[in-house]
CSV table of C-alpha atoms and ligand atoms in Angstrom, one decimal:
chain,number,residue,atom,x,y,z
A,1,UNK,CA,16.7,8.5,23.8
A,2,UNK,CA,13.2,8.6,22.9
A,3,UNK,CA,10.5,8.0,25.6
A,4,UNK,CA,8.2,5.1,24.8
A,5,UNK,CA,5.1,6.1,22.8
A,6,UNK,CA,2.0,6.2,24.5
A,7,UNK,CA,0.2,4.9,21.0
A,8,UNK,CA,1.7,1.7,19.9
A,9,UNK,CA,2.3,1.9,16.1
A,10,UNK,CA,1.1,-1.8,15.7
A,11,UNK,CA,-2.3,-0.6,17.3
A,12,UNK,CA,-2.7,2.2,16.0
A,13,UNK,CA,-5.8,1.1,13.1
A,14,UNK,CA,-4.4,2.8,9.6
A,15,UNK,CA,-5.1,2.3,5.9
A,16,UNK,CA,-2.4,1.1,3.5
A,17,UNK,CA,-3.1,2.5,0.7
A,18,UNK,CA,0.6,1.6,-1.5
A,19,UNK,CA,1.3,-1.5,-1.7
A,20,UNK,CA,2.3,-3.8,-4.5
A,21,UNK,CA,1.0,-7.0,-3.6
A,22,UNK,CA,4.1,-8.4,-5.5
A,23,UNK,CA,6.2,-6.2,-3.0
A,24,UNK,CA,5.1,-8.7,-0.5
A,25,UNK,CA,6.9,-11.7,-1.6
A,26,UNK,CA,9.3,-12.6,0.8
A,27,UNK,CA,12.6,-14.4,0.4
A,28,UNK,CA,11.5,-17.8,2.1
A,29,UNK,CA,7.9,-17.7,-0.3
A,30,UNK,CA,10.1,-17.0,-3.3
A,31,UNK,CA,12.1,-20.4,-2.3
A,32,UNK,CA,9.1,-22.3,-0.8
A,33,UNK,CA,7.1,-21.6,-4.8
A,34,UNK,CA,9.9,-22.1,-6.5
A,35,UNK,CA,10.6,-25.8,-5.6
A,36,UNK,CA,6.4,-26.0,-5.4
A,37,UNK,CA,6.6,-25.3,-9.2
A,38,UNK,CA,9.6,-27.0,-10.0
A,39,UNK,CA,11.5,-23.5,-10.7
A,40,UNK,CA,15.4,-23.0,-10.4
A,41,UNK,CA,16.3,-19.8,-9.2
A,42,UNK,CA,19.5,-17.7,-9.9
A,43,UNK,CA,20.2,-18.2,-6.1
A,44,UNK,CA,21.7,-20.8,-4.5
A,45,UNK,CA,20.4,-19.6,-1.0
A,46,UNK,CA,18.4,-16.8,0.9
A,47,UNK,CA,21.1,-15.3,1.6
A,48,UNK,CA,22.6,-15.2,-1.9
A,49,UNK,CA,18.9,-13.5,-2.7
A,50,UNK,CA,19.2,-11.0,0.3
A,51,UNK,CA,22.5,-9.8,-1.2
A,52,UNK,CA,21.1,-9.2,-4.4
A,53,UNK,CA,18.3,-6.1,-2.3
A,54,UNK,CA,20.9,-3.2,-2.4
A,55,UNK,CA,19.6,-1.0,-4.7
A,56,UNK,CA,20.8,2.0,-6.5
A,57,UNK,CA,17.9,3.5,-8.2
A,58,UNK,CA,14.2,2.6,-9.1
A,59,UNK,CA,15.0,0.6,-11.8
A,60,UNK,CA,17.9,-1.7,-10.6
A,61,UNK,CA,14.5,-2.9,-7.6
A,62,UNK,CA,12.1,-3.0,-10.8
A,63,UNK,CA,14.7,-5.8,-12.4
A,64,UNK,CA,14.7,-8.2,-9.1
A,65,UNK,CA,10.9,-7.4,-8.9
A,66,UNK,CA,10.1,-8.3,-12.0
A,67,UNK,CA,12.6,-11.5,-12.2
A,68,UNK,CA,11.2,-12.9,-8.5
A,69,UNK,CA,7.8,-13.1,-10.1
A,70,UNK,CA,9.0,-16.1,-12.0
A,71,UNK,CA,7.8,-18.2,-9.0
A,72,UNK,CA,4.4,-16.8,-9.2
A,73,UNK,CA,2.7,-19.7,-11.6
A,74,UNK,CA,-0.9,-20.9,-10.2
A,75,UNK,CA,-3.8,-19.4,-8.1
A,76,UNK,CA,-3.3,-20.8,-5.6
A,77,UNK,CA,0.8,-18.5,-5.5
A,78,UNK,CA,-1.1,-15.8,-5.5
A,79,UNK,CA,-3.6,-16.4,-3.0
A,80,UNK,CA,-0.8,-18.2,-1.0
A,81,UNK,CA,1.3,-14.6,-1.9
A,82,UNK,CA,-2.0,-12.2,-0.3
A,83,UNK,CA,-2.9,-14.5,2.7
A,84,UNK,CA,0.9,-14.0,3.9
A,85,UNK,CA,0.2,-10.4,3.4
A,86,UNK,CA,-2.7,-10.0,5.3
A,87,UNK,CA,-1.8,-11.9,7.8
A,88,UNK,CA,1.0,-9.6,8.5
A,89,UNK,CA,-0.5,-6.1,7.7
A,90,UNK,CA,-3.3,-7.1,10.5
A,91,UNK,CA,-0.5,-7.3,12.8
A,92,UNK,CA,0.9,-3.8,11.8
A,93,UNK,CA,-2.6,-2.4,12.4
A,94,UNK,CA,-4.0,-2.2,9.0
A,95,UNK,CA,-7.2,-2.4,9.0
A,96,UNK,CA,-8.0,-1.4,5.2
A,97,UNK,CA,-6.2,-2.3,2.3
A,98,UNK,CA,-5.7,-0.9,-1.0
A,99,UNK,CA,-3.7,-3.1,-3.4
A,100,UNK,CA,-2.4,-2.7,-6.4
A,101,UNK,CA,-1.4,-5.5,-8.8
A,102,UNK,CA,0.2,-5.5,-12.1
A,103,UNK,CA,-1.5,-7.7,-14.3
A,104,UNK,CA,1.1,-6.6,-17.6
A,105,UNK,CA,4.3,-8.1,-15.9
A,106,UNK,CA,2.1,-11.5,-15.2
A,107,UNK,CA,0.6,-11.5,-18.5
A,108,UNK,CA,3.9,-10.9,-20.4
A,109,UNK,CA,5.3,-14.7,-18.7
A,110,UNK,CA,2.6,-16.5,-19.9
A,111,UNK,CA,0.6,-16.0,-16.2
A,112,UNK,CA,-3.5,-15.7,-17.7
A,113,UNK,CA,-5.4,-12.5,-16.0
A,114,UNK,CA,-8.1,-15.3,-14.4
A,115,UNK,CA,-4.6,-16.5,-12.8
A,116,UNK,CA,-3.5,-13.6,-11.1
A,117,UNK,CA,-7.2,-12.2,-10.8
A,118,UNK,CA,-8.5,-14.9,-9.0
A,119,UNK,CA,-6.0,-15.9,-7.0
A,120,UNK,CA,-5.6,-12.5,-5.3
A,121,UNK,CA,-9.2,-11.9,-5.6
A,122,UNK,CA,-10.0,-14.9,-3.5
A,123,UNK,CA,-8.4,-14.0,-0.4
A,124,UNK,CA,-9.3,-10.6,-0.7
A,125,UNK,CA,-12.9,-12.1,-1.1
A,126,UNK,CA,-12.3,-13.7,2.7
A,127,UNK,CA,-10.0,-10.9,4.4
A,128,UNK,CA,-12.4,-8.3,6.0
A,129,UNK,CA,-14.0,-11.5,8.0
A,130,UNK,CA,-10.6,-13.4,8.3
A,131,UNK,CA,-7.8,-10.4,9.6
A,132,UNK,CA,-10.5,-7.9,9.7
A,133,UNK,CA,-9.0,-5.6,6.9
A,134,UNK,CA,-11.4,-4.2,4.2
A,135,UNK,CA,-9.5,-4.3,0.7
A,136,UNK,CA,-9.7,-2.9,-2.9
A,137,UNK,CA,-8.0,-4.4,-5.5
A,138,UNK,CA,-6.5,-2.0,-8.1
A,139,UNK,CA,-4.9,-2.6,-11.2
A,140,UNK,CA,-1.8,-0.9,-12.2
A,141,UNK,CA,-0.4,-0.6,-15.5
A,142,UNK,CA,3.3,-0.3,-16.3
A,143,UNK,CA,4.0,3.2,-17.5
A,144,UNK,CA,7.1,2.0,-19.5
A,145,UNK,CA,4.6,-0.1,-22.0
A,146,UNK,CA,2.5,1.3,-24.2
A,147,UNK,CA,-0.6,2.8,-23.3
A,148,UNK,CA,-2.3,0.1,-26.1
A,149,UNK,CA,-1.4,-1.9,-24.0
A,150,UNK,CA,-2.8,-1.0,-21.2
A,151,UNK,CA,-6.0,-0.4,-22.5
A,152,UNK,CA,-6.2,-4.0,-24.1
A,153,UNK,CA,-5.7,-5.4,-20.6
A,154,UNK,CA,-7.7,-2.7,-18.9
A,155,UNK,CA,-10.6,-3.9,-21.4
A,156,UNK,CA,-10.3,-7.9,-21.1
A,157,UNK,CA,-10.4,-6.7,-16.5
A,158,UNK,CA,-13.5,-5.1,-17.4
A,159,UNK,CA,-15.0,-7.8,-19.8
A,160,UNK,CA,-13.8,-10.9,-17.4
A,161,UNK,CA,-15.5,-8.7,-14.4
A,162,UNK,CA,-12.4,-8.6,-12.0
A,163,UNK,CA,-13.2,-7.2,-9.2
A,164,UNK,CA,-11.3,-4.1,-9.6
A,165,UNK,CA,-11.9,-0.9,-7.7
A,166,UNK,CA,-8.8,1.5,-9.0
A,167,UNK,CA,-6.7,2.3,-11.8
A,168,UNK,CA,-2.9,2.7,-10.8
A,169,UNK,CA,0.0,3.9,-12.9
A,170,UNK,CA,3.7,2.5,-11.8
A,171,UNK,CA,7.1,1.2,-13.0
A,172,UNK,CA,9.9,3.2,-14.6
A,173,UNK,CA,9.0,6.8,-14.0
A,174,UNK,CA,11.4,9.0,-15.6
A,175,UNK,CA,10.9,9.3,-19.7
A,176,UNK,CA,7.1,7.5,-19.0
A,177,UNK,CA,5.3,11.2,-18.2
A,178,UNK,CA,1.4,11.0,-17.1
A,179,UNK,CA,0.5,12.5,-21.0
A,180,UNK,CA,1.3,9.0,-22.6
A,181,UNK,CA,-2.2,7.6,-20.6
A,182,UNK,CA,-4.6,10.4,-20.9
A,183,UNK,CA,-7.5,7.6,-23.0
A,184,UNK,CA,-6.6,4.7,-20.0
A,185,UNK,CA,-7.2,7.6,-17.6
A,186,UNK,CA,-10.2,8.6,-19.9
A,187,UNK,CA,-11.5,4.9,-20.3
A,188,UNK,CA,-11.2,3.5,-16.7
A,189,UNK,CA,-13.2,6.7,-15.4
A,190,UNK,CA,-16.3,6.1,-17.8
A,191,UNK,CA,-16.0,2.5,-16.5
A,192,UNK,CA,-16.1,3.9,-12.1
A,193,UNK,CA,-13.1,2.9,-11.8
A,194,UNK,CA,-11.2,5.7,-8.9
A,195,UNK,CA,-8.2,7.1,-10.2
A,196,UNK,CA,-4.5,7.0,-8.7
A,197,UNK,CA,-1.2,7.4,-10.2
A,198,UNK,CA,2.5,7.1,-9.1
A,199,UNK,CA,4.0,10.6,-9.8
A,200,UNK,CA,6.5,12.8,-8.2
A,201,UNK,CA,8.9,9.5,-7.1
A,202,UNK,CA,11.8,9.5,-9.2
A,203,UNK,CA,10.6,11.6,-11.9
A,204,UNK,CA,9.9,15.8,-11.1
A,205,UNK,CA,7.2,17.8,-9.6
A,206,UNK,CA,5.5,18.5,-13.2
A,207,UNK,CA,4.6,14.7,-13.4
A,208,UNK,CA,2.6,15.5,-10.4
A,209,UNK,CA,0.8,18.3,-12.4
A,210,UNK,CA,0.2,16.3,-15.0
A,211,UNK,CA,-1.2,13.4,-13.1
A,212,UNK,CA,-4.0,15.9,-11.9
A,213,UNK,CA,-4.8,18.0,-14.8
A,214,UNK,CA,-4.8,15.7,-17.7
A,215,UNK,CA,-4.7,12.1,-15.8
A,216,UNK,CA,-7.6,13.5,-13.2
A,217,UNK,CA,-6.0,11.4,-10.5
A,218,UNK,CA,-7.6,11.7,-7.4
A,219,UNK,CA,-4.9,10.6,-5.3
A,220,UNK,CA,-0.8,10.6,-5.8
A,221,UNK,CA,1.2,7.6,-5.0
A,222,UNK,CA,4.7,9.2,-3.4
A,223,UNK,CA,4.7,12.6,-5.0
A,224,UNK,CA,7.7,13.6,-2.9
A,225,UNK,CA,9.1,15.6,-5.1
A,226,UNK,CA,6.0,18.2,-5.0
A,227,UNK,CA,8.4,20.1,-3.1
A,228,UNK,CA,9.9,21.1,-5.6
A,229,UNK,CA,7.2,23.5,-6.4
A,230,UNK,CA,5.6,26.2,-4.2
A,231,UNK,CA,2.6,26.6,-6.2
A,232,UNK,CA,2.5,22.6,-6.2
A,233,UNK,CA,2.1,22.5,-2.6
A,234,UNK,CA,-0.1,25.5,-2.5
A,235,UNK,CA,-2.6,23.1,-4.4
A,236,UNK,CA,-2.4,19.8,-3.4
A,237,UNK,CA,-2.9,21.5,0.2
A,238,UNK,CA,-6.0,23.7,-0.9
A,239,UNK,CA,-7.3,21.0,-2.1
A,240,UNK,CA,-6.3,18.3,-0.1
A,241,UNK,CA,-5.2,15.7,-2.3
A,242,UNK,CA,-3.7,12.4,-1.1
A,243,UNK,CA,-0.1,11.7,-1.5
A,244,UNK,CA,0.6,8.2,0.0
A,245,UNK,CA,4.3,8.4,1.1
A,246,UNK,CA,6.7,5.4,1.4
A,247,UNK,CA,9.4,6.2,3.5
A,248,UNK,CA,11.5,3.1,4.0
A,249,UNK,CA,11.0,2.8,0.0
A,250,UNK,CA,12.3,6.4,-0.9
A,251,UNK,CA,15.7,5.5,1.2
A,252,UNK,CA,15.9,2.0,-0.3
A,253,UNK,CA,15.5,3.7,-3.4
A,254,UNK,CA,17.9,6.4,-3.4
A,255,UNK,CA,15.1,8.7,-4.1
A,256,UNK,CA,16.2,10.4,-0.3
A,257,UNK,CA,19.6,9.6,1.4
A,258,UNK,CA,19.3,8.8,4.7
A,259,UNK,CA,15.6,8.4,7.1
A,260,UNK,CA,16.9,11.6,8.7
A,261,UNK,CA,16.8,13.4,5.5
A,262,UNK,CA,13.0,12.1,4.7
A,263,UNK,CA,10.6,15.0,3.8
A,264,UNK,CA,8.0,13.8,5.3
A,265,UNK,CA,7.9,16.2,8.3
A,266,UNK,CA,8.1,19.1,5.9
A,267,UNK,CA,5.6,17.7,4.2
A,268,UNK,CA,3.2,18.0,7.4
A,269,UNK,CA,4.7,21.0,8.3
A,270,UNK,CA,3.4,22.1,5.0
A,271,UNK,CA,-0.4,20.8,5.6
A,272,UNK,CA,-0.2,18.5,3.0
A,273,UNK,CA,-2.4,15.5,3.0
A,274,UNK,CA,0.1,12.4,3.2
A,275,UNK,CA,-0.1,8.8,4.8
A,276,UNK,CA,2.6,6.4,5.5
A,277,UNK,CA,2.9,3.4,3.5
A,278,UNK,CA,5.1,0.3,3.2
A,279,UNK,CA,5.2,0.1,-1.5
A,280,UNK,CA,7.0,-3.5,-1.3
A,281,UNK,CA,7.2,-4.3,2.2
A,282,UNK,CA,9.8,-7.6,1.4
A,283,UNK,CA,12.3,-5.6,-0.5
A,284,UNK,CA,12.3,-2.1,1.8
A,285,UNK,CA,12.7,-3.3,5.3
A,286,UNK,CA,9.2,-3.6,6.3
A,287,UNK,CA,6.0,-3.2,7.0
A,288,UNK,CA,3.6,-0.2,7.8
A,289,UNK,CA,4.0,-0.4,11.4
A,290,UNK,CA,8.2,-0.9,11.3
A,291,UNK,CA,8.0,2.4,8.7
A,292,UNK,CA,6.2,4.6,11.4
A,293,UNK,CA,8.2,2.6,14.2
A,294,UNK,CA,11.7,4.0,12.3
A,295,UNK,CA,9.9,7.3,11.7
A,296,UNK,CA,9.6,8.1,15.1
A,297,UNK,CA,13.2,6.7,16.4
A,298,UNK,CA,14.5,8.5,13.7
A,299,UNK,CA,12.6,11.7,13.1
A,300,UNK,CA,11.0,12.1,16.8
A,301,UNK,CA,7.8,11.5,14.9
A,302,UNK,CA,5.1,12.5,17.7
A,303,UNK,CA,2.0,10.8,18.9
A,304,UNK,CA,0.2,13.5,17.5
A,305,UNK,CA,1.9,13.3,14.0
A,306,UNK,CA,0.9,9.8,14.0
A,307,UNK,CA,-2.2,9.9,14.8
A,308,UNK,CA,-3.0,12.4,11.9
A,309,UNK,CA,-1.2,10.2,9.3
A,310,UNK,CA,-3.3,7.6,10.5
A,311,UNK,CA,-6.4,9.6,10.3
A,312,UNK,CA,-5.0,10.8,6.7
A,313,UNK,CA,-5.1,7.2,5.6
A,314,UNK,CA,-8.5,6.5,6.2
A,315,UNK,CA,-9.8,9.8,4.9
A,316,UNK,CA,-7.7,9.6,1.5
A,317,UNK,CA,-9.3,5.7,1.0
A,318,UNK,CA,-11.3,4.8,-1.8
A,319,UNK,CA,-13.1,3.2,1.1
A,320,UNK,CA,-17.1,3.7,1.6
A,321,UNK,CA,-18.4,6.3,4.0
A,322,UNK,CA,-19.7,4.0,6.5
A,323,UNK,CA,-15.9,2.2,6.5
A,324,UNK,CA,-14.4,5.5,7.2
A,325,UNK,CA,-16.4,6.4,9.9
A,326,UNK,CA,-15.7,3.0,11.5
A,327,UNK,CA,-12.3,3.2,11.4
A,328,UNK,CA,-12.2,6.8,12.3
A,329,UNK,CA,-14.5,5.8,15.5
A,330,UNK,CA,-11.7,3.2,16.1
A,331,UNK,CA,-8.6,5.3,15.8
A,332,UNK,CA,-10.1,8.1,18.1
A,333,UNK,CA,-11.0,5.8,20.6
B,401,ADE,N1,6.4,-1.1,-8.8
B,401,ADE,C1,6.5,-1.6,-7.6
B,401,ADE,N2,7.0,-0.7,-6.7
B,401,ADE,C2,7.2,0.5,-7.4
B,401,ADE,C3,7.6,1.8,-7.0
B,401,ADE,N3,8.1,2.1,-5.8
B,401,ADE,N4,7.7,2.7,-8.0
B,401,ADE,C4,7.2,2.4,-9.3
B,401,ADE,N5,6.8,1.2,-9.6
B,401,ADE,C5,6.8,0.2,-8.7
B,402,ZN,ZN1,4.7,2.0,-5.5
C-alpha cells in the first residue's frame, strides 16, 4: 500500500504547460453545445460518446478530436469551453497556464479566427484574478497541413493582434518531420513569439533533433522518445531543455503500454528537465493533479519527485521572472 503523501497533489501549485484547450471538452459540454447550437451528434447518448474514447494510436484520438469540435460554433463555446477549464485546473493546483489552441481545424469548419480568438482570449483575459492562474495563449499549427498554411494563419494572428504568446506544432506526427516548418519557425521568432513544438511522441528521437536545430524550439512537447538516443539525452540534460510529459496521454495513446511501463522515472533518473502534464484532459482520464495522483499509486512517485516536477514546471514557463519567483515562493513554502 502506499502511505498517504505528506504533499497533496491538488495543492501542490504547478504550471500546465500541454494542454489543448480543445482536450478539455468534456462529454456533458459536447451535449449541452450541441442542442445550444442546434447540432445532431453521431451519438445518441454519453455513453454511446464514452464508448467511442478507446484509442489505438494518435491518430484514431485526432479523428474524435477533430469531429467533437463540431459543437464549437460561437464565442461565447469557447469562452464557455476555457471557463470550465479553469475552473478545474485551479482545483488540481495550477496555478499558470499555457494553452495551446488550433486555430487551422476551427478555420477549416467555417469557425472565423476572431471566433475562436476571442472567445478563448476573453476568459483568459479574467483568469489570473478569477481562479488565480496566469495564462499564455499559444497557437498551434497542424503539422499534417502545409506549412503555407500555417503561415497564412500565423500572419492574419499577427495582423488581427491576438493575443498570442507561443508558437506550437501538433497533430499527426509521423511523415510531418520538424523540416517542413523551418520559415513558420523563422517567421513567428522575428515576430517574439516563444517557440515550442511537439516532437518525440509518436514519431522518433531525430524529430526531437530537428525540433532544436532547425525549428530553434525552446521547449519539447512529450519528447519521450529522446530515449532512444544517448547523445539525445546527453543534450537536452546539458542544456536543460523542457520536455512537458503527458503520462495518462502516452498510455491512452499507445505511445507506452501500461502506467507501470511510463519512462518518466527514467527520465528523472536521467536529469532531464520534464513536467507533468494533462494534453486533453476530457479524452485521457484526467487532469494534472489525477496524472501525478496515478503516478504515485502506480510508480511510488515520491514527495520529492513531485515537488521537482512541480518546480520543473514553473522554471520551463514562458512565464515572466517575477511570476516564477512567485510561484516558486509558493511551492517551497
Ligand atoms: N492535438 C491534440 N492532442 C495532441 C497530441 N497528444 N499529439 C498531437 N497533436 C495533438
Ligand atoms: Zn499535445
Amino acid at each position: 500500500m502506499q502511505t498517504t503523501s505528506d504533499l497533496n497533489p491538488r495543492s501542490l501549485p504547478v504550471a500546465e504547460l500541454h494542454l489543448h484547450i480543445e482536450g478539455t471538452l468534456e462529454p456533458e459540454l459536447i451535449f449541452a453545445l450541441a442542442e445550444r447550437n442546434g447540432i445532431e451528434l453521431p451519438y445518441r447518448d454519453l455513453d454511446e460518446l464514452r464508448e467511442r474514447y478507446e484509442f489505438t494510436d494518435l491518430q484514431s484520438f485526432l479523428d474524435l478530436y477533430y469531429a467533437n469540435m463540431a459543437v464549437l460554433r460561437t464565442e461565447e463555446d469557447f469562452a464557455d469551453m476555457t471557463r470550465a477549464y479553469l475552473a478545474r485546473a485551479a482545483t488540481a493546483g495550477v496555478r499558470h497556464a499555457e494553452i495551446m489552441m488550433d486555430p487551422q481545424a476551427h478555420l477549416s469548419r467555417g469557425v472565423s479566427l476572431e471566433t475562436c480568438v476571442n472567445g478563448v482570449a476573453s476568459v483568459l483575459a479574467q483568469s489570473e484574478e478569477e481562479f488565480g492562474i496566469s495564462t499564455m495563449l499559444i497557437a498551434a499549427f497542424l503539422r499534417d497541413l502545409s506549412e503555407e498554411s500555417a503561415l497564412e494563419v500565423l500572419e492574419a494572428l499577427l495582423a488581427m493582434g491576438a493575443p498570442i504568446g507561443a508558437i506550437g506544432l501538433d497533430s499527426a506526427e509521423v511523415g510531418n518531420p520538424p523540416s517542413k516548418f523551418v520559415r513558420l519557425y523563422d517567421r513567428a521568432r522575428e515576430a517574439g513569439l516563444r517557440l515550442t513544438a511537439h516532437a518525440g511522441e509518436e514519431g522518433p528521437a531525430s524529430y526531437v533533433v530537428d525540433s532544436l536545430d532547425l525549428l530553434g524550439v525552446e521547449r519539447i512537447d512529450h519528447g519521450i522518445r529522446c530515449l532512444d538516443d544517448a547523445d539525445l539525452v546527453e543534450r537536452l540534460v546539458e542544456d536543460r531543455i523542457p520536455l512537458t510529459v503527458c503520462p495518462l496521454s502516452n498510455v491512452r495513446l499507445r505511445a507506452v503500454d501500461t502506467l507501470a511501463d511510463h519512462p518518466l522515472p527514467a527520465m528523472l533518473a536521467a536529469g532531464l528537465n520534464v513536467s507533468v502534464n494533462s494534453d486533453d484532459p476530457a479524452y485521457f482520464g484526467g487532469y494534472v493533479d489525477d496524472n501525478f495522483a496515478q503516478l504515485e499509486a502506480v510508480l511510488g512517485l515520491s514527495d520529492f519527485d513531485k515537488a521537482r516536477l512541480a518546480a520543473n514546471s514553473i522554471h520551463s514557463s514562458f512565464a515572466s521572472d517575477e511570476r516564477k519567483a512567485e510561484l516558486l515562493a509558493e511551492l517551497n513554502a
